[in-house]
Rosetta silent file (secondary structure, phi, psi, omega in degrees, C-alpha in Angstrom):
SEQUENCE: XXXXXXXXXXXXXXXXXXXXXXXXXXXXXXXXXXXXXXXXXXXXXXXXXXXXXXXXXXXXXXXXXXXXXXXXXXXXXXXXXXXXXXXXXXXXXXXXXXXXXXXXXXXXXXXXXXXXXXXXXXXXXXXXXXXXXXXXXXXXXXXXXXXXXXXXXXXXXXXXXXXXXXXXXXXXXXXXXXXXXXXXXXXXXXXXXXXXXXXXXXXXXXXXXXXXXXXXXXXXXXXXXXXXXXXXXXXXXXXX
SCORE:     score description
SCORE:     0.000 S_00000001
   1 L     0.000  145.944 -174.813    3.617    5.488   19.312 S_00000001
   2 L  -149.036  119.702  -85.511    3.243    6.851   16.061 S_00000001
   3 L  -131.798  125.924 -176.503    3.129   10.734   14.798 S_00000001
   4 E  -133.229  123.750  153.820   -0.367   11.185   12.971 S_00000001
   5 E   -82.384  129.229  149.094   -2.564   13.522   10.709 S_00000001
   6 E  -120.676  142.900 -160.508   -5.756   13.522   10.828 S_00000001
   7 E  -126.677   91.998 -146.463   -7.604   15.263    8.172 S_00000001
   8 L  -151.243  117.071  172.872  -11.242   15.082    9.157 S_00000001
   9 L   -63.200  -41.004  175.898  -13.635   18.307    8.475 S_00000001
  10 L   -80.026  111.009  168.887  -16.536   17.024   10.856 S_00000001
  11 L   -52.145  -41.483 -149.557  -15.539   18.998   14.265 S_00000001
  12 L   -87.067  -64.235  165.799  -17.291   16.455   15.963 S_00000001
  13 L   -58.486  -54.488 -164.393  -15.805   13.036   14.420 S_00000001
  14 H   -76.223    3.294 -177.493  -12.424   14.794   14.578 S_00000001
  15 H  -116.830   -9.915 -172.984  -12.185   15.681   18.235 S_00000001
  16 H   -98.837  -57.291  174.520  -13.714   11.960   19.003 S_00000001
  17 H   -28.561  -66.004  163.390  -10.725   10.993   16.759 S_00000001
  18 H   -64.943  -50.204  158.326   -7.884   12.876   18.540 S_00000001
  19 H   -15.546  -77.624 -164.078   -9.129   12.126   21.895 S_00000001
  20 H   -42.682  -70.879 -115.116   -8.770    8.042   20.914 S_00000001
  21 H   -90.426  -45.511 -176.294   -6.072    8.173   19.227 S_00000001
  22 H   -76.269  -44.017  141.049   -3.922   10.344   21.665 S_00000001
  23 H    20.410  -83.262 -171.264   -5.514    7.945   24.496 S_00000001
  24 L   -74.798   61.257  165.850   -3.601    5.418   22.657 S_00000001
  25 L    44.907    2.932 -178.830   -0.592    7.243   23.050 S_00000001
  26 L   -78.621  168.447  176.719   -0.048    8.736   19.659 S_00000001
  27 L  -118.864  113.212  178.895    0.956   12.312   18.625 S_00000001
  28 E  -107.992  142.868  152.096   -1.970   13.579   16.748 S_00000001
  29 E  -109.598  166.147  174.819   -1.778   17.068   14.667 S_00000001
  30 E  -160.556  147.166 -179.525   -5.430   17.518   12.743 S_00000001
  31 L  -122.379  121.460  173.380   -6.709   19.587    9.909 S_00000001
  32 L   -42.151  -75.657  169.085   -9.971   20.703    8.167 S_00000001
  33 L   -92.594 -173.101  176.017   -9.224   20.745    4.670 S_00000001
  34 H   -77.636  -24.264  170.468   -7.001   19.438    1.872 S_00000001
  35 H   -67.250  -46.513  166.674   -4.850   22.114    1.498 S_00000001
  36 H   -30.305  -55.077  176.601   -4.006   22.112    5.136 S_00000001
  37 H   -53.800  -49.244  154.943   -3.348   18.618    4.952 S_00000001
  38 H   -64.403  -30.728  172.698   -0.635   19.152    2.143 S_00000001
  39 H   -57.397  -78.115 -176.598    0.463   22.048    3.820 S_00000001
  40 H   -51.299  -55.567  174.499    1.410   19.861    7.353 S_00000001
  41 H   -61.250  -12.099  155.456    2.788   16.890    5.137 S_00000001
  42 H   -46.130  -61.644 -160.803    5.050   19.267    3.751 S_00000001
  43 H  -118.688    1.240  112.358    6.346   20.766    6.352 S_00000001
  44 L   -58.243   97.416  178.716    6.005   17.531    8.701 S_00000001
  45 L   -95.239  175.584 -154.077    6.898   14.643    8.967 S_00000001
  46 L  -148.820  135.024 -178.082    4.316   12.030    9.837 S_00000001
  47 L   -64.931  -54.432 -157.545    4.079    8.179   10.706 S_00000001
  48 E  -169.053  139.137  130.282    0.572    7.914    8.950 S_00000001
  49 E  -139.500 -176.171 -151.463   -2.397    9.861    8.003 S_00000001
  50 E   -94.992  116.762 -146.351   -6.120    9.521    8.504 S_00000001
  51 E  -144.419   95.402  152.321   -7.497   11.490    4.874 S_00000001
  52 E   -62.033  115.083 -149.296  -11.771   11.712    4.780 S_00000001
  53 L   -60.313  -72.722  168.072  -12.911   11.719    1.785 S_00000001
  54 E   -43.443   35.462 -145.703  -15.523   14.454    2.305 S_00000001
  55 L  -105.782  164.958 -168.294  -13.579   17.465    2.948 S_00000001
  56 L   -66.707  -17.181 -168.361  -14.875   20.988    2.162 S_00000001
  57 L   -65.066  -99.512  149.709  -12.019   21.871   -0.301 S_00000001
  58 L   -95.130  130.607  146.768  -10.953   19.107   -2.483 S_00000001
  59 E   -55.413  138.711  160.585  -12.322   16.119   -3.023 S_00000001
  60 H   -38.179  -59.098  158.901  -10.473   13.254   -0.940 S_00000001
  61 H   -10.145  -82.399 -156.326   -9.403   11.750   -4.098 S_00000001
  62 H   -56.822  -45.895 -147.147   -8.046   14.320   -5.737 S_00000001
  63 H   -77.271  -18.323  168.464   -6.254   15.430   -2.390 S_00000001
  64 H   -58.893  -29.107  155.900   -4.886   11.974   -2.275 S_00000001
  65 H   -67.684  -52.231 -171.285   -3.218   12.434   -5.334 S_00000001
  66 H   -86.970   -7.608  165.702   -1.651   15.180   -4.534 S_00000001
  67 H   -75.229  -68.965  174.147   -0.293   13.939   -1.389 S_00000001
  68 L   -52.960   26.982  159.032    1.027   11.225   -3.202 S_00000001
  69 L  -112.331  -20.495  160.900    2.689   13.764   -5.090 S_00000001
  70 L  -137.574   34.486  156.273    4.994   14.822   -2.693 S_00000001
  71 L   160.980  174.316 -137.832    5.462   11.705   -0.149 S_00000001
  72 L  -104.362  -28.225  170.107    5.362    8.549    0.308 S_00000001
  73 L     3.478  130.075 -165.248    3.768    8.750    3.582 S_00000001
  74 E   -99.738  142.736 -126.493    1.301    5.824    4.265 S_00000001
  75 E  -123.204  144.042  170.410   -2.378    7.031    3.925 S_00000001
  76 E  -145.095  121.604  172.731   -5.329    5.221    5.283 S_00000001
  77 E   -81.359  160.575  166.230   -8.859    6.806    3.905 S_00000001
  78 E  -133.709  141.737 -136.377  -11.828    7.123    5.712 S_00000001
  79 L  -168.869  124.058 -177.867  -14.876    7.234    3.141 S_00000001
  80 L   -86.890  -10.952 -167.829  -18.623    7.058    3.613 S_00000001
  81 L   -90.928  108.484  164.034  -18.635    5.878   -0.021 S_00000001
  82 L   -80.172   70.348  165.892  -19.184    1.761    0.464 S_00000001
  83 L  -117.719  104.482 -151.466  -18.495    1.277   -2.861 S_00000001
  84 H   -71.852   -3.961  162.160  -16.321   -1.199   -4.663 S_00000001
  85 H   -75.506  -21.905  167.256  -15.292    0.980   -7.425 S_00000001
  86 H   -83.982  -10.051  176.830  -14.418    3.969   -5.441 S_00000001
  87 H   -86.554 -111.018 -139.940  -12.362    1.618   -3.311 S_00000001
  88 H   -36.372  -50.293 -165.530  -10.396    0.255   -6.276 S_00000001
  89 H   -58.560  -22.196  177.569   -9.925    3.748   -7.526 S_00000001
  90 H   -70.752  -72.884 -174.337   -8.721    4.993   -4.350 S_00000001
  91 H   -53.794    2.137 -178.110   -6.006    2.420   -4.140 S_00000001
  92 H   -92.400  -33.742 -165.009   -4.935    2.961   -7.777 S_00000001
  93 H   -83.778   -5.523  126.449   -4.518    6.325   -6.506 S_00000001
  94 L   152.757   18.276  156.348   -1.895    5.372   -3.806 S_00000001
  95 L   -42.243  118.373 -177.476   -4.160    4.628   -1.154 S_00000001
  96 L  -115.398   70.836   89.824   -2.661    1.990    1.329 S_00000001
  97 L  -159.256  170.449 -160.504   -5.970    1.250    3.358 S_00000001
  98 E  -155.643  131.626  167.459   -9.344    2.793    3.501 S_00000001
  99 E  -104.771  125.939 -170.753  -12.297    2.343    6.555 S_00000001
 100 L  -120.130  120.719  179.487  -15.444    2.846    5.636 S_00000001
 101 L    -5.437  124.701   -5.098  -17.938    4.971    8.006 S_00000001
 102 L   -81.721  159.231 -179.140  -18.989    4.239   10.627 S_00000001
 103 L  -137.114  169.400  177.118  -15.927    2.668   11.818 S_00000001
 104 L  -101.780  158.175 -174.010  -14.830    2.216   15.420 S_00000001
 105 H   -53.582  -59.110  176.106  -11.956    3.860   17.316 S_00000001
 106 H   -62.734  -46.981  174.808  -10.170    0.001   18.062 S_00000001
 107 H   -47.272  -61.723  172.486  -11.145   -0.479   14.444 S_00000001
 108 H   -38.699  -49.370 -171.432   -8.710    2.572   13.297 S_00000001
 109 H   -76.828  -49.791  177.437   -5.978    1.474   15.315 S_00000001
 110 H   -46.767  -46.739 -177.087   -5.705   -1.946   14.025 S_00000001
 111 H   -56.983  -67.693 -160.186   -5.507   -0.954   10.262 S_00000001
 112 H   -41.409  -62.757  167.944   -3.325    1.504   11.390 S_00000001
 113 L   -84.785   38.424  156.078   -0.742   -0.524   13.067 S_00000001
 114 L  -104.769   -5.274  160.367   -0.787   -3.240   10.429 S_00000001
 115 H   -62.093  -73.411 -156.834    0.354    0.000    7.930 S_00000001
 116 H   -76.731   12.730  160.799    2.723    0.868    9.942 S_00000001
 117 H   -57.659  -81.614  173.552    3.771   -3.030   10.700 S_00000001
 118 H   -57.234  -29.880  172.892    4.408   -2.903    7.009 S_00000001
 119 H   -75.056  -22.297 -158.538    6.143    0.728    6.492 S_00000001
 120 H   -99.180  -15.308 -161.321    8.733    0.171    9.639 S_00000001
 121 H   -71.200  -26.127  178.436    9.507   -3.917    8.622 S_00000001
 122 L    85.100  -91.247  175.903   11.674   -2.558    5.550 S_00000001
 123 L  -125.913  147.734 -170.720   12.870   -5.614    4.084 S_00000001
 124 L  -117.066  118.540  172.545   11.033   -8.661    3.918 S_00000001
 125 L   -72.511 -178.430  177.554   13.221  -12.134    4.476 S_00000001
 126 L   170.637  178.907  168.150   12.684  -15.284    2.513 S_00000001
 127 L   -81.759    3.526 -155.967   15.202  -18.064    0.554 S_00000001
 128 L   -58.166  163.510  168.717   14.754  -15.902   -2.572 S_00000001
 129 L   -83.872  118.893 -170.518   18.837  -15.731   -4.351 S_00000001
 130 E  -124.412  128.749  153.012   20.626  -12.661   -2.524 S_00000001
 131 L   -49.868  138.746 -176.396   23.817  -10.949   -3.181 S_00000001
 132 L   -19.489  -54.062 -177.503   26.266  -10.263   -0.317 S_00000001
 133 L   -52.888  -27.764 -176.722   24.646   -6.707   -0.312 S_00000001
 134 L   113.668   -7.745  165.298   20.864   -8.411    0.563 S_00000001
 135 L    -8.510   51.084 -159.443   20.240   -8.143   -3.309 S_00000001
 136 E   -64.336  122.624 -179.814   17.648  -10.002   -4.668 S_00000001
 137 E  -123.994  161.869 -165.400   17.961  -11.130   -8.219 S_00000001
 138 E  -153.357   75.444 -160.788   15.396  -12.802  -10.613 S_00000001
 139 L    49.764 -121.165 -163.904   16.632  -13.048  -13.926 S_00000001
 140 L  -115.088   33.345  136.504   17.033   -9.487  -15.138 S_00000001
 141 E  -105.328  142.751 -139.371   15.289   -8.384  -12.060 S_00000001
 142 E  -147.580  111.056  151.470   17.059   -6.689   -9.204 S_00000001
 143 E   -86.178   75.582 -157.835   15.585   -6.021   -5.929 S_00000001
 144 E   -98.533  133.535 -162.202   17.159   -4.174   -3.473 S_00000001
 145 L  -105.587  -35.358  168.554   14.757   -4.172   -0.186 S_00000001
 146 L   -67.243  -20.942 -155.347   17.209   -1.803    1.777 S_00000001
 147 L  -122.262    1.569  179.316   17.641    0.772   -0.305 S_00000001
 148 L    39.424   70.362  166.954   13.762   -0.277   -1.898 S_00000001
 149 E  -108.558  128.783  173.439   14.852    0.186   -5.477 S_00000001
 150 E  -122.305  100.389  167.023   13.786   -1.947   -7.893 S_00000001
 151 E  -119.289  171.751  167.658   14.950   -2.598  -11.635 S_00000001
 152 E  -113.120  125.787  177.777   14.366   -4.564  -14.841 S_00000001
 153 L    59.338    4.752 -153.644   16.800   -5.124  -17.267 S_00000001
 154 L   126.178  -18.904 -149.963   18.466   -2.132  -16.475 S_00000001
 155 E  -158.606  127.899 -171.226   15.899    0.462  -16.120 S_00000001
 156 E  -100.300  164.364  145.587   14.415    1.092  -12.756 S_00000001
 157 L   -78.508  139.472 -168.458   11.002    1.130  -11.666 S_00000001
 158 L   -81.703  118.941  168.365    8.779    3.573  -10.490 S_00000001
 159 L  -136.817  150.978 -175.506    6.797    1.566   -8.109 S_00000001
 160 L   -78.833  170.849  179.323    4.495    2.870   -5.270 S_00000001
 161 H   -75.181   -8.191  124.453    5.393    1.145   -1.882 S_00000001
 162 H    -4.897  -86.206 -168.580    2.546   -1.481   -2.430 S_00000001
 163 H   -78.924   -6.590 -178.217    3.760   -2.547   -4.948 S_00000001
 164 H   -65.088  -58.980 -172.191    7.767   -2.553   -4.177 S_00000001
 165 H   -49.794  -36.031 -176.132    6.548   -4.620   -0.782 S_00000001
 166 H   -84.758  -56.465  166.194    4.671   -7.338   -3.092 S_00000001
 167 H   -16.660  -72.437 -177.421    7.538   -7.452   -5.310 S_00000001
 168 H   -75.706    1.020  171.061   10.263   -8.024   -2.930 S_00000001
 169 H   -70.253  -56.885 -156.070    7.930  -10.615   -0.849 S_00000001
 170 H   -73.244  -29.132 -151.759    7.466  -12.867   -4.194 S_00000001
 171 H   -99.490  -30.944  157.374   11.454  -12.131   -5.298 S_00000001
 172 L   -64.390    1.995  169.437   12.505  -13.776   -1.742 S_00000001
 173 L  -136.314   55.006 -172.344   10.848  -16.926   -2.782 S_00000001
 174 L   -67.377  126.024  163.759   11.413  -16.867   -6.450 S_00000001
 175 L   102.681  -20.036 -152.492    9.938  -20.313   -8.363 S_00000001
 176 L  -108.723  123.848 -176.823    7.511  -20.620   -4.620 S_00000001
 177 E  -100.342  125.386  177.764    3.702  -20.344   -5.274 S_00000001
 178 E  -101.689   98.825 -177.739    2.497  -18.220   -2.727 S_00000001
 179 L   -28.992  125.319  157.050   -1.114  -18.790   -1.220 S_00000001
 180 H   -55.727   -8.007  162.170   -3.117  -15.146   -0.886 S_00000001
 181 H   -83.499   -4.581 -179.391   -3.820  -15.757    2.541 S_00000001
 182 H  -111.197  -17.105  178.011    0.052  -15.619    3.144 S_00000001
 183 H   -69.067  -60.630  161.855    0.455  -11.931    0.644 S_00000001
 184 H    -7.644  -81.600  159.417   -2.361  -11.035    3.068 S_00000001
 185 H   -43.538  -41.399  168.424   -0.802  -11.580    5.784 S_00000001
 186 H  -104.725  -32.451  171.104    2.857  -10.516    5.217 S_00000001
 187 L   -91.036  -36.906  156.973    2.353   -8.021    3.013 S_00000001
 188 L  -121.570   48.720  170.635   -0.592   -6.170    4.232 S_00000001
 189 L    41.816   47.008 -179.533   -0.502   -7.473    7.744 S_00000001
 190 L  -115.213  168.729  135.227   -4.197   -8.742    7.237 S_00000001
 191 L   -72.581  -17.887  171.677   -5.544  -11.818    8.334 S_00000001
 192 L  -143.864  148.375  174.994   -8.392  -11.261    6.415 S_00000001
 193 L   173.778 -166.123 -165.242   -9.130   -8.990    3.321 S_00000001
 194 L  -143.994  124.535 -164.624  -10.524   -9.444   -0.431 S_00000001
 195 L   -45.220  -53.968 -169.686   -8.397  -10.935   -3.072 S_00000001
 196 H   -51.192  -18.780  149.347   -9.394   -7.965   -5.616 S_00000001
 197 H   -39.060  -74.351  172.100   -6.977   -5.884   -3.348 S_00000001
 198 H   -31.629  -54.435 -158.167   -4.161   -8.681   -4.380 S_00000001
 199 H   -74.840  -42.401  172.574   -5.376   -8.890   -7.871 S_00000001
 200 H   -45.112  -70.932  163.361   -5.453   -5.176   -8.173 S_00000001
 201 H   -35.937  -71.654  170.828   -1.699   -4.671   -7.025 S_00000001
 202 H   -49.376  -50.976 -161.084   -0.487   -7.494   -9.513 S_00000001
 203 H   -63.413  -25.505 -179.347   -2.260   -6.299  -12.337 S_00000001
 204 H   -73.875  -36.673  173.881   -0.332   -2.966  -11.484 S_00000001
 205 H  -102.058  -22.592  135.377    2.913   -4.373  -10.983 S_00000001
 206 H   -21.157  -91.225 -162.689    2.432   -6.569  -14.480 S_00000001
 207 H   -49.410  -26.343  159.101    2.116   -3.476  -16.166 S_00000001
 208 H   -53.196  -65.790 -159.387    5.390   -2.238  -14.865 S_00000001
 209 L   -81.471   19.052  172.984    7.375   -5.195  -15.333 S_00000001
 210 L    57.509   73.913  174.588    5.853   -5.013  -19.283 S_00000001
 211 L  -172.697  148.177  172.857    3.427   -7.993  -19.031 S_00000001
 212 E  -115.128  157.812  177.932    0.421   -8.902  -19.175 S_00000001
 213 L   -55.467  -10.195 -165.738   -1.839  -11.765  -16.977 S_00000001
 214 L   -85.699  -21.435 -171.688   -2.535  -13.447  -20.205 S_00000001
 215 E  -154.681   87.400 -178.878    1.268  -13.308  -21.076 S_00000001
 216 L  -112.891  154.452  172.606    3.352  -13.112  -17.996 S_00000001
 217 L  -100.659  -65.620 -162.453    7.182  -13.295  -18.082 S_00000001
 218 L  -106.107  -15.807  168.768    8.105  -12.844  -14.442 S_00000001
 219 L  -118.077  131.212 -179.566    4.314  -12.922  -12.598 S_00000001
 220 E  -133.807  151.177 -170.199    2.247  -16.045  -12.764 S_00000001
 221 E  -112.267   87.613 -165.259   -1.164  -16.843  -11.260 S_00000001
 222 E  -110.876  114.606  178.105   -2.345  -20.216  -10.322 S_00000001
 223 L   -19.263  108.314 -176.784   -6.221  -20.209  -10.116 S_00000001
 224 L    74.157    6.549 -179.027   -7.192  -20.843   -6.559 S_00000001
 225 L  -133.919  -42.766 -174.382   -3.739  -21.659   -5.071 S_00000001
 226 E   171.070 -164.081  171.622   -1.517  -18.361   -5.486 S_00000001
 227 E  -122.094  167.249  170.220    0.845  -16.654   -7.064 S_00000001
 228 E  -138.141  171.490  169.452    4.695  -17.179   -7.844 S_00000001
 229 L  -147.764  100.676 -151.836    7.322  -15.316   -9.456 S_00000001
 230 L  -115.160  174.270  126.314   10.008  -16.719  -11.729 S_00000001
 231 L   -25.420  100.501  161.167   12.802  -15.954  -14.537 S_00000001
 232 L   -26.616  159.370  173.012   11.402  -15.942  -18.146 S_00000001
 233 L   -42.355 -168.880  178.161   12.630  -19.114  -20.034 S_00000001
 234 L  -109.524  119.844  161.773   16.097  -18.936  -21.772 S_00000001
 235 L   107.796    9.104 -166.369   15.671  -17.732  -25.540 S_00000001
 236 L   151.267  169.923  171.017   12.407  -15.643  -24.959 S_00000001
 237 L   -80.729  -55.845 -175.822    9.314  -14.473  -22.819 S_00000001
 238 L    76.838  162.228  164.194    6.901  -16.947  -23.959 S_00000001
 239 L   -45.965  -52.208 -178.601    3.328  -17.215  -22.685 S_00000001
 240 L   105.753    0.000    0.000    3.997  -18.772  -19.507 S_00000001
Protein backbone atom coordinates (compact mmCIF):
# COMPACT_ATOMS: atom_id res chain seq x y z
CA UNK A 1 0.00 0.00 0.00
CA UNK A 2 1.30 3.23 -0.67
CA UNK A 3 0.10 6.91 0.66
CA UNK A 4 -0.76 9.01 -2.59
CA UNK A 5 -1.60 12.57 -4.01
CA UNK A 6 -3.38 13.00 -6.63
CA UNK A 7 -3.47 16.34 -8.17
CA UNK A 8 -5.98 16.12 -10.98
CA UNK A 9 -8.44 19.29 -11.67
CA UNK A 10 -10.94 17.22 -13.96
CA UNK A 11 -13.71 16.19 -11.17
CA UNK A 12 -14.49 13.49 -13.29
CA UNK A 13 -10.91 11.82 -14.12
CA UNK A 14 -10.11 12.45 -10.44
CA UNK A 15 -12.91 10.59 -8.72
CA UNK A 16 -12.34 7.63 -11.49
CA UNK A 17 -8.74 7.97 -10.14
CA UNK A 18 -9.39 7.68 -6.36
CA UNK A 19 -11.93 5.08 -6.72
CA UNK A 20 -8.99 2.73 -8.62
CA UNK A 21 -6.48 3.53 -6.83
CA UNK A 22 -8.09 3.12 -3.29
CA UNK A 23 -9.62 -0.27 -4.87
CA UNK A 24 -6.07 -1.16 -5.02
CA UNK A 25 -5.66 -0.58 -1.55
CA UNK A 26 -3.85 2.69 -1.43
CA UNK A 27 -4.44 5.81 0.75
CA UNK A 28 -5.38 8.46 -1.66
CA UNK A 29 -5.66 12.35 -0.51
CA UNK A 30 -6.54 14.55 -3.92
CA UNK A 31 -6.37 18.15 -4.88
CA UNK A 32 -7.50 20.65 -7.60
CA UNK A 33 -4.77 22.91 -8.03
CA UNK A 34 -1.03 23.50 -7.64
CA UNK A 35 -1.00 25.34 -4.72
CA UNK A 36 -3.00 22.76 -2.91
CA UNK A 37 -0.74 20.25 -4.05
CA UNK A 38 2.33 22.10 -2.40
CA UNK A 39 0.30 22.89 0.37
CA UNK A 40 -0.46 18.78 1.22
CA UNK A 41 3.29 17.91 0.31
CA UNK A 42 4.21 20.20 2.87
CA UNK A 43 2.38 19.33 5.44
CA UNK A 44 2.27 15.47 4.36
CA UNK A 45 4.04 13.06 3.84
CA UNK A 46 3.42 10.99 0.74
CA UNK A 47 4.67 7.66 -0.98
CA UNK A 48 4.12 9.21 -4.55
CA UNK A 49 2.19 11.72 -6.40
CA UNK A 50 0.04 11.73 -9.50
CA UNK A 51 0.74 15.81 -10.84
CA UNK A 52 -1.58 16.71 -14.31
CA UNK A 53 -0.18 18.91 -16.17
CA UNK A 54 -3.32 20.95 -16.91
CA UNK A 55 -4.25 22.39 -13.70
CA UNK A 56 -6.21 25.67 -13.37
CA UNK A 57 -3.48 27.51 -11.34
CA UNK A 58 -0.03 26.81 -12.40
CA UNK A 59 1.13 25.24 -15.09
CA UNK A 60 2.18 21.47 -14.26
CA UNK A 61 5.65 22.34 -15.03
CA UNK A 62 6.16 25.09 -13.20
CA UNK A 63 4.29 23.35 -10.18
CA UNK A 64 6.71 20.56 -10.61
CA UNK A 65 9.43 22.69 -9.94
CA UNK A 66 8.32 23.88 -7.12
CA UNK A 67 7.55 20.66 -5.61
CA UNK A 68 10.87 19.71 -6.33
CA UNK A 69 11.73 22.55 -4.34
CA UNK A 70 10.80 21.34 -1.20
CA UNK A 71 10.93 17.30 -1.49
CA UNK A 72 12.18 14.72 -2.90
CA UNK A 73 9.02 12.92 -3.14
CA UNK A 74 8.74 10.74 -6.34
CA UNK A 75 6.39 12.42 -8.94
CA UNK A 76 4.83 10.66 -11.83
CA UNK A 77 3.07 13.30 -14.44
CA UNK A 78 0.10 12.78 -16.21
CA UNK A 79 0.16 15.07 -19.48
CA UNK A 80 -2.07 15.22 -22.53
CA UNK A 81 0.98 16.82 -24.19
CA UNK A 82 2.46 13.60 -26.42
CA UNK A 83 5.32 15.38 -27.08
CA UNK A 84 8.96 14.46 -26.98
CA UNK A 85 10.26 17.73 -25.95
CA UNK A 86 7.86 18.42 -23.23
CA UNK A 87 8.72 14.96 -21.96
CA UNK A 88 12.46 15.66 -21.86
CA UNK A 89 11.77 18.95 -20.23
CA UNK A 90 9.63 17.52 -17.68
CA UNK A 91 12.25 15.09 -16.56
CA UNK A 92 15.00 17.76 -16.52
CA UNK A 93 12.65 19.27 -14.22
CA UNK A 94 12.71 16.35 -11.67
CA UNK A 95 10.10 14.38 -13.09
CA UNK A 96 10.57 10.57 -12.31
CA UNK A 97 7.82 9.19 -14.79
CA UNK A 98 5.13 10.75 -16.84
CA UNK A 99 1.73 8.83 -18.57
CA UNK A 100 0.41 10.31 -21.23
CA UNK A 101 -3.60 10.65 -21.60
CA UNK A 102 -5.55 8.52 -22.01
CA UNK A 103 -3.92 6.10 -19.84
CA UNK A 104 -5.53 3.18 -18.04
CA UNK A 105 -6.12 2.63 -14.31
CA UNK A 106 -3.70 -0.94 -14.39
CA UNK A 107 -1.53 1.30 -16.53
CA UNK A 108 -1.02 3.89 -13.43
CA UNK A 109 -0.37 1.31 -11.06
CA UNK A 110 2.40 -0.34 -12.82
CA UNK A 111 4.53 2.88 -13.33
CA UNK A 112 3.68 3.55 -10.03
CA UNK A 113 4.96 0.55 -8.32
CA UNK A 114 8.10 0.37 -10.42
CA UNK A 115 8.74 4.21 -8.73
CA UNK A 116 8.20 3.11 -5.74
CA UNK A 117 10.24 -0.38 -6.45
CA UNK A 118 13.01 2.09 -6.99
CA UNK A 119 12.42 4.79 -4.01
CA UNK A 120 11.97 1.86 -1.16
CA UNK A 121 15.16 -0.53 -2.73
CA UNK A 122 17.69 2.17 -1.23
CA UNK A 123 20.87 0.76 -2.11
CA UNK A 124 21.56 -1.04 -5.10
CA UNK A 125 24.13 -4.27 -4.73
CA UNK A 126 26.78 -5.14 -7.24
CA UNK A 127 30.86 -6.23 -7.03
CA UNK A 128 31.63 -2.49 -7.35
CA UNK A 129 34.91 -1.82 -4.42
CA UNK A 130 33.07 -1.11 -0.95
CA UNK A 131 34.33 0.06 2.30
CA UNK A 132 33.36 -1.76 5.53
CA UNK A 133 30.67 1.07 5.84
CA UNK A 134 28.94 -0.16 2.17
CA UNK A 135 31.08 2.74 0.60
CA UNK A 136 31.57 2.73 -2.84
CA UNK A 137 34.70 4.25 -4.18
CA UNK A 138 35.81 5.06 -7.82
CA UNK A 139 38.82 6.91 -7.91
CA UNK A 140 38.03 10.24 -6.29
CA UNK A 141 34.47 9.24 -6.29
CA UNK A 142 32.62 8.26 -3.16
CA UNK A 143 29.28 6.78 -3.08
CA UNK A 144 27.52 6.21 -0.17
CA UNK A 145 24.02 4.38 -1.16
CA UNK A 146 22.79 4.38 2.57
CA UNK A 147 23.11 7.57 3.50
CA UNK A 148 22.66 8.50 -0.70
CA UNK A 149 25.41 11.07 -0.67
CA UNK A 150 27.56 11.33 -3.28
CA UNK A 151 31.04 13.19 -3.75
CA UNK A 152 33.90 14.02 -6.13
CA UNK A 153 37.12 14.86 -5.10
CA UNK A 154 35.94 16.23 -2.09
CA UNK A 155 33.01 18.27 -2.90
CA UNK A 156 29.62 16.69 -2.82
CA UNK A 157 27.05 16.53 -5.31
CA UNK A 158 23.82 17.85 -5.66
CA UNK A 159 22.19 15.12 -7.52
CA UNK A 160 18.38 14.51 -7.96
CA UNK A 161 17.46 10.84 -6.99
CA UNK A 162 17.65 9.77 -10.74
CA UNK A 163 20.54 10.50 -11.00
CA UNK A 164 22.16 9.34 -7.44
CA UNK A 165 20.28 5.76 -8.38
CA UNK A 166 22.23 5.64 -11.91
CA UNK A 167 25.31 6.60 -10.25
CA UNK A 168 25.45 4.15 -7.53
CA UNK A 169 24.13 1.25 -10.04
CA UNK A 170 27.28 1.95 -12.49
CA UNK A 171 29.78 2.59 -9.17
CA UNK A 172 28.78 -1.16 -7.98
CA UNK A 173 30.21 -2.47 -11.14
CA UNK A 174 32.95 -0.05 -11.76
CA UNK A 175 35.22 -1.02 -15.17
CA UNK A 176 31.56 -3.38 -16.19
CA UNK A 177 29.83 -2.13 -19.43
CA UNK A 178 26.38 -2.12 -18.67
CA UNK A 179 23.73 -2.98 -21.47
CA UNK A 180 20.58 -0.25 -21.34
CA UNK A 181 18.21 -2.89 -21.17
CA UNK A 182 19.79 -3.81 -17.70
CA UNK A 183 19.81 0.48 -16.41
CA UNK A 184 16.21 -0.06 -17.60
CA UNK A 185 15.49 -2.53 -15.73
CA UNK A 186 17.28 -1.96 -12.37
CA UNK A 187 17.22 1.41 -12.29
CA UNK A 188 13.89 2.39 -13.51
CA UNK A 189 12.23 -0.93 -12.97
CA UNK A 190 11.25 -0.92 -16.79
CA UNK A 191 11.37 -3.67 -19.01
CA UNK A 192 10.86 -1.52 -21.70
CA UNK A 193 11.39 2.32 -22.20
CA UNK A 194 13.41 4.74 -24.71
CA UNK A 195 17.09 5.10 -24.44
CA UNK A 196 16.75 9.12 -24.66
CA UNK A 197 15.45 8.71 -20.99
CA UNK A 198 19.07 6.94 -20.26
CA UNK A 199 20.89 9.33 -22.43
CA UNK A 200 19.15 12.23 -20.86
CA UNK A 201 20.12 11.23 -17.16
CA UNK A 202 23.89 10.67 -18.22
CA UNK A 203 24.23 13.71 -19.99
CA UNK A 204 22.98 15.24 -16.58
CA UNK A 205 25.09 13.37 -14.39
CA UNK A 206 28.32 14.22 -16.87
CA UNK A 207 27.71 17.64 -16.21
CA UNK A 208 27.94 17.14 -12.51
CA UNK A 209 30.82 15.00 -12.38
CA UNK A 210 32.58 18.03 -14.76
CA UNK A 211 32.65 16.09 -18.09
CA UNK A 212 31.61 16.01 -21.06
CA UNK A 213 30.38 12.82 -23.60
CA UNK A 214 33.05 13.89 -25.94
CA UNK A 215 35.59 13.97 -22.98
CA UNK A 216 34.52 11.71 -20.22
CA UNK A 217 36.72 11.03 -17.15
CA UNK A 218 34.52 8.76 -15.06
CA UNK A 219 31.30 8.06 -17.69
CA UNK A 220 31.91 6.24 -20.91
CA UNK A 221 29.48 5.20 -23.66
CA UNK A 222 29.95 2.31 -25.93
CA UNK A 223 27.74 2.79 -29.08
CA UNK A 224 25.15 0.10 -29.11
CA UNK A 225 26.40 -2.04 -26.16
CA UNK A 226 26.18 0.27 -22.91
CA UNK A 227 27.63 2.19 -20.63
CA UNK A 228 30.47 1.73 -17.91
CA UNK A 229 32.01 3.74 -15.35
CA UNK A 230 35.69 3.83 -14.46
CA UNK A 231 38.68 5.83 -12.64
CA UNK A 232 40.36 8.49 -14.89
CA UNK A 233 43.91 7.28 -15.92
CA UNK A 234 46.84 8.02 -13.49
CA UNK A 235 48.54 11.50 -14.43
CA UNK A 236 45.34 13.13 -15.99
CA UNK A 237 41.65 13.03 -17.37
CA UNK A 238 42.40 12.39 -20.87
CA UNK A 239 39.77 11.90 -23.58
CA UNK A 240 38.78 8.53 -22.78
Amino acid sequence: MASVLVVEDDQFVRSALIRHLTEAAHAVRSVGTALEALREVAQVGFDVVVLDLGLPDLDGAEALKMLRGITDVPVIIATARDDEAEIVRLLHAGADDYLVKPFSVAHLSARMAAVLRRTRAGEFGGSGEHAGDGVLRVGGLVVDPLRRMAQLDGAVLALTRREFDLLAFLAGRPGVVVPRKELLAEVWQQSYGDDQTIDVHLSWLRRKLGETAARPRYLHTLRGVGVKLEPPPQGGDGPG
